[in-house]
Structure formats: structure tokens, C-alpha cells
Amino acid sequence: MSKKIAVLAGDGIGPEVTAEAVSVLKAVSSDFEFEFALVGGAAYDDGGHPLPQSTLDLCKQADAVLFGSVGGPKYDKIQPPELRPEVGALLPLRKELNLYANVRPAKTMRALLGASPLKPENAAMDLVVMRELTGGIYFARPRERRDDGNTAVDTCIYSKYEVVRIAEHAFSIARQRRSEIVSVDKANVLETSRLWREVVTEMASQNPDVKVTHMLVDNCAMQLVRNPSQFDVILTENMFGDILSDEASMITGSLGLLPSASLSDHKEGKVFGLYEPIHGSAPDIAGQGKANPIAAILSAAMLLRYSFEDDVTARKIEDAVEAVLDAGLRTADIYQPGLKLASTGEMGQAILEQLR
Ligand code: IPM
Ligand code: MG
């Protein structure tokens, strides 16, 4: 039976990079059926809402979701804010699809060590940020203004089950890597962090094959730029993960290269997930063939690995990407003099050829 992939290309460079990822998936298997739907500003322009019910329904029926990017200056002033692409599409999509486990690998590629803002000898890094994605301060009510608009309230709430289920994903991903988890919190100040630490400590004692340590978030931010190679899996809550994953991705020097997966529970024996590049919609370069499709293509590799347990093909795609970079092909975002400049389509094509 063919597998259904919902493709939500979104705004800005989303459609052009997602098209390359779809080509790669088509090249590696004839078993996929792609269904396309609008999301973000494109959906808002079309029907007045950034996450139409039909798009949500399509995702719920699909086996996996391939996502591009949403947003752009055109949509930043929409009122109410709940209709803007980020808050009106991305966050509810995460919540509705129960995508609580956000996997953000950040690895400095061989060919791009020199692109890191860290000194090349400090820039070697291969870590995964496991970010809790549907709880914490992003989602807890009340979210309001009080006292004539002069006081604002956001609350952070975590329950034990939310920590347990993300930590379970972290343990299983750690086992496929170096089996080391650094759990990051602010337990010296926050009660939610003290709960987080208690739960992770208890789970660590039940999973002695994985080494678990704890680190305060401010220290982690510092350690990341001091010596990023010390980390294997960073397990953390929603907002800390948002910040630390941006920091880690910058160390790779190549935001256009990083994929992500947002995973839910197992559905009929398979993990359900949404896969997207970590970069945004880059409206300034949209439609010009300048965008780097590699993050989208590597997101497709993650889709194969996590939704369809096809690690072999996922690795083939990752190896093809590295080979093309090693050969000196570069999109504009990572271009250095003396190398070969490629458009979005040329980069996608080169990766396809390498795969064959
Ligand atoms: C991310 C983004 C989103 C987040 C924004 C766009 C709501 O920064 O996916 O990291 O904060 O989660
Ligand atoms: Mg972010």
C-alpha cells in the first residue's frame, strides 16, 4: 500500500526547496503518494486562515508531513495575531498533531568547518537538540494583558507525563548515537525545571545504558560556544530548546543545511512526524533560485528514518549531500570564492545524480 505524504510548502522559499525534497523522495521510492495543501500566508491569502481545516485534515490522514516554511513581512501585522502564520499555523499544527518531540540535529559538515563562527579547531560538533514542543510557556493559559495593558502574563506549566514522553524519545535517539543525554533546565530558579529534573533523574536510573547529566540553561548556552563537541543529545523544554537550537545551528555556519523532525506517538506501529528545514521563509530571496534546498532534502531523509524506519535510504541521501558539498558545489548562502555556485534547482539535481 502506498504511503501518503502531506506536502505543506508554505511561503517564501518554502515551495522551491520543498519541490527539491519531493523530487528526492520520488527518486528513492515509487511507494509515496504526495498530496499538497496550503499553509501560512499562502493559505491566509487564499481563504483568510493560515491553517485551513482541510489542511489539518489532510495532515491527520497522512502517514507523514513534509513542511516548507511560513511567514513573511506581508503577514507580520495581521490582526488578531492568532491569524499570523507562526502563531496561527505553526503552533496549532504542532498542538493538533501532538508533535511534542522536536528533533533538531546540528552537525558541522566536513566541507564547511571554515564557515562556523567558531575557530575551525573548536567547531567540530555533532549533536541533537531534543526540544519539547507542545508545552511550557508557549502554550499554557492565561496569556493576557492586565491593568490597562501595562502588565502581561504568560505561564509555564509542565506535567510529569509531558517530561516522560519527550525523555523517552531522547533515550531512544541517544541509543542510536553516543548514548549521552544532557538534560537542560533552570532548576535553581523554576519549579517546572525542578519537576523536569526529578522526572529525568528517575528515568535515568531506569535506563542505565544511557549516561544522563544535568546542566543549567545559561551554562549550556556558554558551553555550546566553548566546546560544542561535548554534547550528544541535549534534552530540554520548549523555550530553552528554541533558543539553544538556534545557537547550535549557527555554530554549523550553515542554517540552510539543517533539517528537523517533530514527532508524535506511534501510530499503527510507526512514529507520526512532520519534517521541516529549520530555516525560515527568507522572503528576500524567494522565487530567485537562490535558496539552499539541502535542509529540505535532509528533512526528507529524516522522514524516511523516523516515519518509515528506512535508515539505509536516509543515510544514502545524507551521504549524497555530503559528497556534493565535498565536490565544491555551493548555493549562494554558503558560497566561498573558488567553489562552484549552484542555483536551488542545480543543487537539487546534483544531489539526485549523486544518489543514482
Ligand atoms: C522555531 C520557531 C518558532 C518557535 C516560531 C516561529 C513560533 O522559532 O520553530 O524554532 O519559536 O517555535
Ligand atoms: Mg526558533
Short mmCIF file of C-alpha atoms and ligand atoms in Angstrom, two decimals, residues 86 90-91 94 104 131 133 138 238 242 245-246 276, ligand 1:
data_model
loop_
_atom_site.label_atom_id
_atom_site.label_comp_id
_atom_site.label_asym_id
_atom_site.label_seq_id
_atom_site.Cartn_x
_atom_site.Cartn_y
_atom_site.Cartn_z
CA GLU A 86 3.60 31.47 13.01
CA LEU A 90 2.75 26.52 13.08
CA LEU A 91 1.84 26.39 16.77
CA ARG A 94 2.16 21.23 16.45
CA ARG A 104 17.00 19.20 15.73
CA ARG A 131 13.09 20.07 22.31
CA LEU A 133 7.36 21.28 21.50
CA TYR A 138 4.35 28.63 24.57
CA ASN A 238 10.14 24.25 24.71
CA ASP A 242 14.03 27.16 20.83
CA SER A 245 18.75 25.09 18.83
CA ASP A 246 19.27 28.44 17.11
CA GLU A 276 10.87 20.75 8.01
C1 IPM B 1 11.03 27.61 15.74
C2 IPM B 1 10.49 29.00 15.57
C3 IPM B 1 9.08 29.05 16.15
C4 IPM B 1 9.19 28.70 17.62
C5 IPM B 1 8.35 30.37 15.95
C6 IPM B 1 8.31 30.78 14.50
C7 IPM B 1 6.96 30.34 16.55
O1 IPM B 1 11.33 29.92 16.16
O2 IPM B 1 10.42 26.66 15.19
O3 IPM B 1 12.05 27.46 16.41
O4 IPM B 1 9.51 29.56 18.45
O5 IPM B 1 8.97 27.55 17.97
#
